[in-house]
Coordinates of C-alpha atoms and ligand atoms in Angstrom, one line a residue:
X270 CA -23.8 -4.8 -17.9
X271 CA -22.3 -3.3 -20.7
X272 CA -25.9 -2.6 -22.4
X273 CA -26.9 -1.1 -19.7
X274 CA -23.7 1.4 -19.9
X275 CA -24.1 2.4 -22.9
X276 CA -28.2 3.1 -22.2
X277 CA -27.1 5.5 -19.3
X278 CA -24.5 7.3 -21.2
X279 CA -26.9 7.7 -24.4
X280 CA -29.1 8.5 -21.8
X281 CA -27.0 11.0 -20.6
X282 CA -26.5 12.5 -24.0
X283 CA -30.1 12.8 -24.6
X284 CA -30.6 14.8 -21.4
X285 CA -28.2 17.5 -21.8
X286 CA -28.7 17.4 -25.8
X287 CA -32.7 18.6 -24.7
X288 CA -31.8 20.5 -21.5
X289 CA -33.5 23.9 -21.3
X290 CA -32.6 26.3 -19.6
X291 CA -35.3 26.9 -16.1
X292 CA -33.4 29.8 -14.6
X293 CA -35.2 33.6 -15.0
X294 CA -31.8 34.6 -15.2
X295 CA -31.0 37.8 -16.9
X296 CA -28.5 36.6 -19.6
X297 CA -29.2 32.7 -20.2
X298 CA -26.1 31.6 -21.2
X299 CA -25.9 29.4 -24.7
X300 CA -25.5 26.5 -24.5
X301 CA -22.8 25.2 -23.9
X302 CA -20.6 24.4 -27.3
X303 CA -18.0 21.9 -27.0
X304 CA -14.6 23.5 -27.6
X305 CA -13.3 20.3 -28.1
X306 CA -14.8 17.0 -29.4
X307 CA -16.6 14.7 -26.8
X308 CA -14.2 11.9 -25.2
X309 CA -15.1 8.5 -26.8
X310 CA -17.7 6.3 -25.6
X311 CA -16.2 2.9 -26.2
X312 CA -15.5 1.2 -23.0
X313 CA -12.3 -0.3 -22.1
X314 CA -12.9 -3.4 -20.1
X315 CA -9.9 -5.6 -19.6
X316 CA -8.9 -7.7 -22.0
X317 CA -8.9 -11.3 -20.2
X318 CA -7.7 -12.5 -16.2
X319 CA -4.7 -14.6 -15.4
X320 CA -7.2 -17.5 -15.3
X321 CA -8.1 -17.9 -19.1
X322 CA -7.0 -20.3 -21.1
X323 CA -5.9 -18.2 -24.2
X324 CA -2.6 -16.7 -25.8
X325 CA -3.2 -13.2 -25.2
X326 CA -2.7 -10.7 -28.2
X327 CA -2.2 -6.8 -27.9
X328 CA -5.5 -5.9 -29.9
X329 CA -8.0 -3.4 -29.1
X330 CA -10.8 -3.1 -31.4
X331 CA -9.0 -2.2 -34.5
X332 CA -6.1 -1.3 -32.7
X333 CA -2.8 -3.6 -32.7
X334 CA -1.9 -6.6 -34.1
X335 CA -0.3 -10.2 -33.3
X336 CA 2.7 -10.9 -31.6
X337 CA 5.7 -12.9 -33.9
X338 CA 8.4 -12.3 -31.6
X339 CA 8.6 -14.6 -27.8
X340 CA 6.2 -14.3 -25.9
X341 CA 5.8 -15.0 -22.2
X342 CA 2.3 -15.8 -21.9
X343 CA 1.9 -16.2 -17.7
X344 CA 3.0 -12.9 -17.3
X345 CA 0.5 -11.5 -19.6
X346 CA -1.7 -13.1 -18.8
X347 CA -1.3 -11.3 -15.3
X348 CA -0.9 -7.8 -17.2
X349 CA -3.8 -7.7 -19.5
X350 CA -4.0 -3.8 -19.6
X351 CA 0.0 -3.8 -20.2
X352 CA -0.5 -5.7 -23.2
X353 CA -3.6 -4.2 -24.5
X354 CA -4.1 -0.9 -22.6
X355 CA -7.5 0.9 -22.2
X356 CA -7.5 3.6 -25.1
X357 CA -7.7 6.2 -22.6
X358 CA -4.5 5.2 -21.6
X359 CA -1.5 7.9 -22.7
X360 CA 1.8 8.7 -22.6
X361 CA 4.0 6.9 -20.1
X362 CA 3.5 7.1 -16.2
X363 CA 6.8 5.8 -14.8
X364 CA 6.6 2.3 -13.6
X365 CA 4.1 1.8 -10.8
X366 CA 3.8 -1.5 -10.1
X367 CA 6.2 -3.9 -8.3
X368 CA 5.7 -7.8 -7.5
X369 CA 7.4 -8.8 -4.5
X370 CA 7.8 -12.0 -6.3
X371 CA 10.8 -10.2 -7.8
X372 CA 12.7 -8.9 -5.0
X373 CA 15.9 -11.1 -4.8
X374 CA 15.0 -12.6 -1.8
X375 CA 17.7 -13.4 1.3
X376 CA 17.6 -16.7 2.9
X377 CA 19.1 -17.2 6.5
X378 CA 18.4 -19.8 8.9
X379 CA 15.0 -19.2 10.8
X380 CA 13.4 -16.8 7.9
X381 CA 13.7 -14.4 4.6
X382 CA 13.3 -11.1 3.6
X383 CA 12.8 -8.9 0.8
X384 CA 12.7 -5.8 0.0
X385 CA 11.4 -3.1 -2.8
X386 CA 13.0 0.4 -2.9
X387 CA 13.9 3.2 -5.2
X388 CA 16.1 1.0 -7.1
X389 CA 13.2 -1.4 -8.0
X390 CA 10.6 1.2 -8.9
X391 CA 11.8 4.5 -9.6
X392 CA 8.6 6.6 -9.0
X393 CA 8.8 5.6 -5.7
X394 CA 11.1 7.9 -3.7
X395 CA 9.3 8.5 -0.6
X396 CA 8.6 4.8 0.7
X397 CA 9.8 1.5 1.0
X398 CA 8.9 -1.8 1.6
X399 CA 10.0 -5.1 2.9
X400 CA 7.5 -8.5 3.8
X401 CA 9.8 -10.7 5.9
X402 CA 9.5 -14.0 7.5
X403 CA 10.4 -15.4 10.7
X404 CA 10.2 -18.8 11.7
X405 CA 8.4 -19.5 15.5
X406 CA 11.2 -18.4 18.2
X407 CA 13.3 -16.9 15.2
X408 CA 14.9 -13.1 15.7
X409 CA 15.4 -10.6 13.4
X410 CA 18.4 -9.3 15.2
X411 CA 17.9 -5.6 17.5
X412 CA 19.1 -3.2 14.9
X413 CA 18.0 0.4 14.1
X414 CA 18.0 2.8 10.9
X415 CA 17.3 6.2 9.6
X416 CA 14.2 5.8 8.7
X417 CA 10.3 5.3 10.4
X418 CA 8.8 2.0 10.4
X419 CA 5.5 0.7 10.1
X420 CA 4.9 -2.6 10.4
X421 CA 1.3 -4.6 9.3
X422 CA 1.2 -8.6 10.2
X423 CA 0.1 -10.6 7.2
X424 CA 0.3 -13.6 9.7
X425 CA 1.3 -15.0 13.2
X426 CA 2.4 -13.4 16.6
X427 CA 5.5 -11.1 17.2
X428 CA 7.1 -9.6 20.3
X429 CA 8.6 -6.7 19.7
X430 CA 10.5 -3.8 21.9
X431 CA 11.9 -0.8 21.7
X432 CA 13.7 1.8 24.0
X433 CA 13.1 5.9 23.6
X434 CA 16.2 8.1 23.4
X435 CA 14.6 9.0 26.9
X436 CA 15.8 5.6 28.3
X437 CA 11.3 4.4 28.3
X438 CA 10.8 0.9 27.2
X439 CA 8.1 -0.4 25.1
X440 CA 7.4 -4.2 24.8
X441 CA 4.2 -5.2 23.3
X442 CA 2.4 -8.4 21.2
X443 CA 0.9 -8.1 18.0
X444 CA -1.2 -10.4 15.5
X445 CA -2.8 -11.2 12.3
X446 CA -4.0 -7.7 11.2
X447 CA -2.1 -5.6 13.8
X448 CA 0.5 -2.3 13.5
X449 CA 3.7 -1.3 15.2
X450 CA 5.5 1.9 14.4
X451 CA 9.3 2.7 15.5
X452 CA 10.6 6.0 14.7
X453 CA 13.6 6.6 12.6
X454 CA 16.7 6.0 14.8
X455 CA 15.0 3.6 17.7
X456 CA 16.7 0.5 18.3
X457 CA 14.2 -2.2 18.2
X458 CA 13.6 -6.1 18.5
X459 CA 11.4 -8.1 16.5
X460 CA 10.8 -11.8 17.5
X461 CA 8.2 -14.6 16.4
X462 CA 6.3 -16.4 19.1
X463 CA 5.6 -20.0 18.9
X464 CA 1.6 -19.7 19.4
X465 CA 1.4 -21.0 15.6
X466 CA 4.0 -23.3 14.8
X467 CA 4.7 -21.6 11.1
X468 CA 5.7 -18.9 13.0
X469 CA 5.1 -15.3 11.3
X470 CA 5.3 -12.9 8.5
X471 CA 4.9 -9.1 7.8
X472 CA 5.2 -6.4 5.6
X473 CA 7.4 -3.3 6.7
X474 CA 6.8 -0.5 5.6
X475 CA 9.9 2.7 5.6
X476 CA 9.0 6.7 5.2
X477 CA 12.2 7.0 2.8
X478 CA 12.1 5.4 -1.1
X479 CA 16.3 4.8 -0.6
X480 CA 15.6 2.8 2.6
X481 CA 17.7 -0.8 2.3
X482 CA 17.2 -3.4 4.7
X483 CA 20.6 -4.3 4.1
X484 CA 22.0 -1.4 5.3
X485 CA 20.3 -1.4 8.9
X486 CA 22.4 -0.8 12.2
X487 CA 23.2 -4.3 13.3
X488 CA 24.1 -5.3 17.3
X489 CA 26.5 -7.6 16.4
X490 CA 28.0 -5.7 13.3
X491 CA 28.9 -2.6 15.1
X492 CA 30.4 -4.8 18.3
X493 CA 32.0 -7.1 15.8
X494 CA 33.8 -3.4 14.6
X495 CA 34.4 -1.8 18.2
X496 CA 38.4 -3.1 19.5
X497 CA 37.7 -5.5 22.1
X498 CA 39.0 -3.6 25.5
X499 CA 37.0 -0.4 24.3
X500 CA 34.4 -3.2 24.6
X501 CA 35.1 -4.3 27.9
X502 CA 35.8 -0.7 28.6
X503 CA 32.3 0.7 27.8
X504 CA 30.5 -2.0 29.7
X505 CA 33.0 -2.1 32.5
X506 CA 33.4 -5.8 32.7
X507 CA 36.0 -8.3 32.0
X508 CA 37.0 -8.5 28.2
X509 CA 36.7 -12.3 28.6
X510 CA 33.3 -11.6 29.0
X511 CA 32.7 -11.3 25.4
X512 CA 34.8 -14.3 24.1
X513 CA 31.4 -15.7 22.6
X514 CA 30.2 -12.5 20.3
X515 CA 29.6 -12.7 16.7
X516 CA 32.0 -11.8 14.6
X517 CA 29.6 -11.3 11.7
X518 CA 26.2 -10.0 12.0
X519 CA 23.5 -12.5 12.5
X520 CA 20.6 -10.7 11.0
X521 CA 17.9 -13.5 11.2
X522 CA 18.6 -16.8 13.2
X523 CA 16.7 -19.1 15.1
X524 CA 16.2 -18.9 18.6
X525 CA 14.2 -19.7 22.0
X526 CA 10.5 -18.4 21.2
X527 CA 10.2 -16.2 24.3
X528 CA 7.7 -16.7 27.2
X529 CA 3.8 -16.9 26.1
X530 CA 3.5 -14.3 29.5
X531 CA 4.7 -11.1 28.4
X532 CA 5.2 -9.0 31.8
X533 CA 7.5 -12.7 32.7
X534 CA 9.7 -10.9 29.5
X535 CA 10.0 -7.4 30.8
X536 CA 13.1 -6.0 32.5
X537 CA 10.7 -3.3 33.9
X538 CA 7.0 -2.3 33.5
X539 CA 6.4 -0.3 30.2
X540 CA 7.4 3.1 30.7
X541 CA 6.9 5.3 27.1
X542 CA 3.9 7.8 27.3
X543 CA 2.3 6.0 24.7
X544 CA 2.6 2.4 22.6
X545 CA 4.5 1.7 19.7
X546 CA 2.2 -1.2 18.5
X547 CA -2.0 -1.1 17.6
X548 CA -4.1 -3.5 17.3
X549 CA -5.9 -2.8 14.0
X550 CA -7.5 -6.1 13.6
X551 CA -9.9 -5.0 16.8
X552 CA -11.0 -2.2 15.1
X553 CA -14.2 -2.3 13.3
X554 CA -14.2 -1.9 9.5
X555 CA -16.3 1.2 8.5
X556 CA -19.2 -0.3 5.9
X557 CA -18.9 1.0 2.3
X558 CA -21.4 0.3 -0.8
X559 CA -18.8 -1.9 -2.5
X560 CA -16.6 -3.5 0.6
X561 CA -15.3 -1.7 3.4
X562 CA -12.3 0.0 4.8
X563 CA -10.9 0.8 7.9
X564 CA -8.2 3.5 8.6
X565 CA -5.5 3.9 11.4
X566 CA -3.7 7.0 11.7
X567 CA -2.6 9.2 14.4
X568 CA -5.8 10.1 15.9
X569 CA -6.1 6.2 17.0
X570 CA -2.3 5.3 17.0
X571 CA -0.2 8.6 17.8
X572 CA 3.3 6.8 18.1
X573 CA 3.1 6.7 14.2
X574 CA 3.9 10.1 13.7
X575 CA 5.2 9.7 9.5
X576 CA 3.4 6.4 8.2
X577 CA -0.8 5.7 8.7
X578 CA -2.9 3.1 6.3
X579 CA -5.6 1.9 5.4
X580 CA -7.1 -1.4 5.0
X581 CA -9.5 -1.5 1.9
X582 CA -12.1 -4.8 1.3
X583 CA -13.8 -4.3 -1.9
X584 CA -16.1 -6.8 -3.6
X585 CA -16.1 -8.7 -7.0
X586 CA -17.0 -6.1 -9.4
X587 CA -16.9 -3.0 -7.0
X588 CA -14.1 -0.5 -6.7
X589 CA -12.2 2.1 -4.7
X590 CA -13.3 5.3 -5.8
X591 CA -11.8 7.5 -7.9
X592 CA -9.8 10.2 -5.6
X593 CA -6.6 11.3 -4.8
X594 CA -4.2 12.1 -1.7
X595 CA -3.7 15.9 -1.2
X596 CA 0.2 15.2 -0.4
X597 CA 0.2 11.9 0.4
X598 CA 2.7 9.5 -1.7
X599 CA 0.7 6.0 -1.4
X600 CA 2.5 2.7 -1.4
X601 CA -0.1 0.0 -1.6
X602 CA -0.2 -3.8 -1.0
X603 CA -2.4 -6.1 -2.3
X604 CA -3.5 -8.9 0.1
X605 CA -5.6 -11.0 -1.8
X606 CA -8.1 -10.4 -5.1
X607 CA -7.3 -8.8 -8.1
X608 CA -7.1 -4.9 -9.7
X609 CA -6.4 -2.5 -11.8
X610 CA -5.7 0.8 -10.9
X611 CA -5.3 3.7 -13.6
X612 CA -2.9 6.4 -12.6
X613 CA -3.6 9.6 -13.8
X614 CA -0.2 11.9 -13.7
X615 CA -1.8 15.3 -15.1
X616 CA -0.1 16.6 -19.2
X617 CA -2.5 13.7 -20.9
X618 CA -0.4 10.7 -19.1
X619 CA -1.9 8.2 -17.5
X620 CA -1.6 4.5 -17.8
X621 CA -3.3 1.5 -16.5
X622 CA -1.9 -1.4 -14.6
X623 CA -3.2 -4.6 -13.3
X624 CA -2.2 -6.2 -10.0
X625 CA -2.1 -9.8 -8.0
X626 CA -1.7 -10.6 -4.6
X627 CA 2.1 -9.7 -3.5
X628 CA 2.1 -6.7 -5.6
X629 CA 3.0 -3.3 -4.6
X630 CA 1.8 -0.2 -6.7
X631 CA 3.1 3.5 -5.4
X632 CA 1.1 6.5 -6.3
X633 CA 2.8 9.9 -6.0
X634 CA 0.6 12.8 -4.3
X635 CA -2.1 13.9 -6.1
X636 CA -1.8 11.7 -8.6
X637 CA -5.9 10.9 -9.8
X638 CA -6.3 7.4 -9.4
X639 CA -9.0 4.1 -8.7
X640 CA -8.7 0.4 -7.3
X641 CA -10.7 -1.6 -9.0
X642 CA -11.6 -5.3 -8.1
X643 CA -11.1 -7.3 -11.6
X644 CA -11.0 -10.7 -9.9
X645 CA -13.8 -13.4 -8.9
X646 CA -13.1 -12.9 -5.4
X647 CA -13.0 -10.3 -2.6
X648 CA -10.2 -7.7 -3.0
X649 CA -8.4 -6.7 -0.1
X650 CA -5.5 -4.2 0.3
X651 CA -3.2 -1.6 1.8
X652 CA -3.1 1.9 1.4
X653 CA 0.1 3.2 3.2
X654 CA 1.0 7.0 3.1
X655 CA 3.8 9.1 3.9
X656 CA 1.8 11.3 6.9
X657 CA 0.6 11.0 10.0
X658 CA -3.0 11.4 8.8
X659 CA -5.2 9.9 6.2
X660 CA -6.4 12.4 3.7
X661 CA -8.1 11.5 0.1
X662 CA -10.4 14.2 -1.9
X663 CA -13.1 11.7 -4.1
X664 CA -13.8 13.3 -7.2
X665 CA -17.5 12.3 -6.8
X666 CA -18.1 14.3 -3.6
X667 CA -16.1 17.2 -5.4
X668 CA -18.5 17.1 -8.2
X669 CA -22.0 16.7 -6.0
X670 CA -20.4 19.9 -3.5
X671 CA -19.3 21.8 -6.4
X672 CA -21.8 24.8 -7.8
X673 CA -23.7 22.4 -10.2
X674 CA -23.5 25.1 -13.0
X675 CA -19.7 24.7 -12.8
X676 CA -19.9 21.2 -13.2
X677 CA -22.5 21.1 -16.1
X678 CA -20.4 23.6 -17.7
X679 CA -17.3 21.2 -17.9
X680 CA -19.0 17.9 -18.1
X681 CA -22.1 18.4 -20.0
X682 CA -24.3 16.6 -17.4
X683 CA -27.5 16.2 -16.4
X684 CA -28.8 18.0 -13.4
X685 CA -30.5 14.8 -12.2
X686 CA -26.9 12.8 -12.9
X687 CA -25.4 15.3 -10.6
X688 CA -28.1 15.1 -8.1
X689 CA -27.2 11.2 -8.1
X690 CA -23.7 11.7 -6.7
X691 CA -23.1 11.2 -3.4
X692 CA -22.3 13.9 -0.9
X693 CA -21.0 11.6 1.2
X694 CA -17.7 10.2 0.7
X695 CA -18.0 6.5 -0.1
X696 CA -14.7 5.9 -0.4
X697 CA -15.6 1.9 -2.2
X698 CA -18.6 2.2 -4.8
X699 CA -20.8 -0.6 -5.0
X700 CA -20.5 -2.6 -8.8
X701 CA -23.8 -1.8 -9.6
X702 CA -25.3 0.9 -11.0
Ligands
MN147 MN1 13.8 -2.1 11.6
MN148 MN1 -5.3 6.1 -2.9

C-alpha cells in the first residue's frame, strides 16, 4: 500500500511537471511557479496500535529521541500519534479528546453515571455528555434542566415521559440504537425495563458545554426544600400525606420495572403534536464506499429542535472523509473500532489524535477534519451537533465542483486526478485506491 502511494503521487508529479497547456486561450497563462516549496511527501502512518507488544518511543524518521524519564506505556500505546505525531502536525489544537474512562464516575444503588463537560475538555463549550447506567426496573429520578437533551441507547430498553409546558404528555419505549430528545426546561422520566435482565445504558448528550448532571432539578430535592404545609398547601391534601418523602434527593435507585404494556402505564393517551423519542435503529443505513452512515435530524425527528447525529460504520482501513460542519460544533462518540482524527484549526495548527471505544473527541465549527478507521475491526461512531440539521461540506466534492482551473492553480493537479473526485458526496471513502 504504501508503494503504491508513493507511485500515484510521483505519478501525479509527473503529470502536472509535463502538462501543456490545450486551451486556444488568448493569454496562456505560465505555468504555474510554486510561490512556496511543495509540502513533503513522506507519509505519516501511525506509529504502532494499542495491540503491539513494544515500548513505544517518540521517533519519527530522524525526528525525536528515547524516553529516560517514566513512562506509562498502556496509555501510549493507545496514543501513538500523541507520542509521535504525523509531521504535518503543528502548533497546539486545544485538547480534543476525552475518555469517559476518566470521568469520576457516581455510584448509587440501581446504576452510575458520568459525565464530560467544559471542565474536562475545554474546547468543548457548546456540548456535553453523560453515558449512564440503569439497572432493569432502576429510575433515574423525574428531574429537569436548562439545557436540550438527546439521548442514543448504547443498550437495553427504557421508558421514558415527559409533559409539555402545554400540560401534553409523551410516554414512549426505546432500544438498542434508538433517540429521545427533551427540550431544555421539560421535566422528564427515564426508567429501565426488565426485557433484558442487565437492564440498560445510554449516552446523553446536552446543547450547553457547562451542562452538569449534578446540578439537574431533582423531585425530591426541591420538595425536600419547600416547608411542609406550603406542601400540603399546593397539593391541597393533608400534610400527613407526605410523612414518607425523601429528605434527600434519590437521583438513581432501584425500583419496580414498569409494565411490559405501555398504554397499561399511561394516565391518559399521548397527547403532544409530535414524539419526543425515534427509533433510529429502524432506519436504514445509507451505503457508503468505505462503511455507511445513517443521519437523524429534524426532517425525520422534529421534536429535536437543538441536537441531530449521525451514526457512522466505517471499515478496517476506510475513513470518514475529510469535511467540515458549516456551524456545527461536533461531539463525537466512539462505539466500537479504532481512529484517528486530525483536527485542522486554520493559522498552521492542527494536531492529530487517536481514539478507542468510550472516547469522546469535540470538533468546533468549521474546523477541517477526518475519521479514520486505524483498527482491525469495523469502526462505528457518533457524530452529534449542536443544530437541528445535519450539514458537512467534503472537501472532495468542493474540489470536483470547483472551476478545475482554480483548483489546478492551487494544487498543482492533474486534470485527470480532478476528474477522479467524486461529485457526489461520499461521506466514508473506501480504503482502497
Ligand atoms: Mn435529563
Ligand atoms: Mn464531522
Amino acid at each position: 500500500m504504501h508503494s503504491w502511494r508513493r507511485i500515484l503521487s510521483i505519478l501525479a508529479l509527473l503529470s502536472s511537471a509535463v502538462a501543456v497547456p490545450t486551451s486556444s486561450s488568448v493569454v496562456s497563462a505560465p505555468a504555474a511557479s510554486p510561490t512556496v516549496p511543495y509540502a513533503s511527501d513522506d507519509p505519516n502512518y501511525p506509529l504502532w496500535n494499542e495491540d503491539e507488544d513494544i515500548i513505544p518511543e517518540p521517533i519519527r524518521g530522524t525526528l525525536g529521541a528515547s524516553i529516560l524519564g517514566p513512562q506509562n506505556i498502556p496509555l501510549e500505546l493507545q496514543n501513538t500519534d500523541n507520542l509521535a505525531p504525523p509531521t504535518t502536525d503543528s502548533g497546539s489544537v486545544p485538547n480534543f479528546k476525552w475518555p469517559f474512562t476518566l470521568s469520576h464516575n457516581r455510584l448509587q444503588t440501581g446504576g452510575w453515571a458520568r459525565q464530560q463537560n467544559i471542565n474536562d475538555m475545554s474546547i468543548a463549550t457548546d456540548l456535553a455528555g453523560v453515558d449512564m447506567r440503569l439497572e432493569a426496573g432502576a429510575i433515574r429520578e423525574m428531574h429537569w434542566h436548562n439545557d436540550g437533551e438527546w439521548a442514543y441507547i448504547i443498550s437495553g430498553d427504557l421508558r421514558v415521559s415527559t409533559v409539555t409546558p402545554e400540560g401534553q404528555v409523551y410516554v414512549g419505549d426505546v432500544s438498542q440504537g434508538d433517540l429521545w430528545y427533551f427540550p431544555a426546561g421539560y421535566p422528564h422520566s427515564i426508567q429501565a425495563k426488565n426485557t433484558t435482565a442487565a437492564g440498560a445504558e445510554f449516552l446523553l448528550v446536552f446543547d450547553s458545554g457547562s451542562f452538569s448532571e449534578d446540578s439537574t432539578f431533582l423531585l425530591t430535592d426541591w420538595l425536600a426544600h419547600v416547608p411542609k404545609e406550603v406542601i400540603a398547601k399546593n397539593f391541597q391534601v393533608n400534610i400527613s400525606a407526605f410523612d414518607e418523602i425523601p429528605a434527600t434527593e434519590l437521583y438513581i435507585f432501584p425500583s419496580t420495572p414498569p409494565p411490559e404494556n405501555i398504554e397499561s402505564d399511561m394516565v391518559i393517551p399521548n397527547d403532544t403534536p409530535m414524539p419526543y423519542t425515534f427509533a433510529m435503529s429502524q432506519v436504514n443505513a445509507t451505503p457508503a464506499p468505505g462503511g455507511s452512515y445513517k443521519v437523524v435530524d429534524t426532517r425525520s425527528f422534529p421534536a429535536a429542535t437543538t441536537i441531530c447525529s449521525a451514526e457512522v460504520t466505517v471499515e478496517v482501513g476506510g475513513m470518514r472523509e475529510l469535511h467540515w460542519h458549516p456551524t456545527e460544533p461536533e461531539w463525537t462518540f466512539f462505539i466500537s473500532g479504532q481512529a484517528r482524527m486530525t483536527v485542522y484549526a486554520s493559522s498552521s495548527q492542527a494536531n492529530t489524535i487517536d481514539f478507542q471505544a468510550g472516547d469522546i473527541a469535540y470538533v468546533p465549527p468549521s474546523y477541517g477534519h477526518y475519521v479514520e478507521n486505524t483498527g482491525n475491526s469495523t469502526l462505528v461512531f457518533l457524530e452529534i451537533f449542536k443544530s437541528g440539521l445535519f450539514q458537512d461540506i467534503s472537501l472532495t466534492q468542493w474540489l470536483a465542483l470547483t472551476p478545475h482551473e482554480l483548483v489546478k492553480a492551487h494544487l498543482g493537479l492533474s486534470d485527470a486526478v480532478i476528474d477522479s473526485f467524486s461529485r457526489v458526496k461520499q461521506e466514508v471513502v473506501g480504503p482502497t485506491y
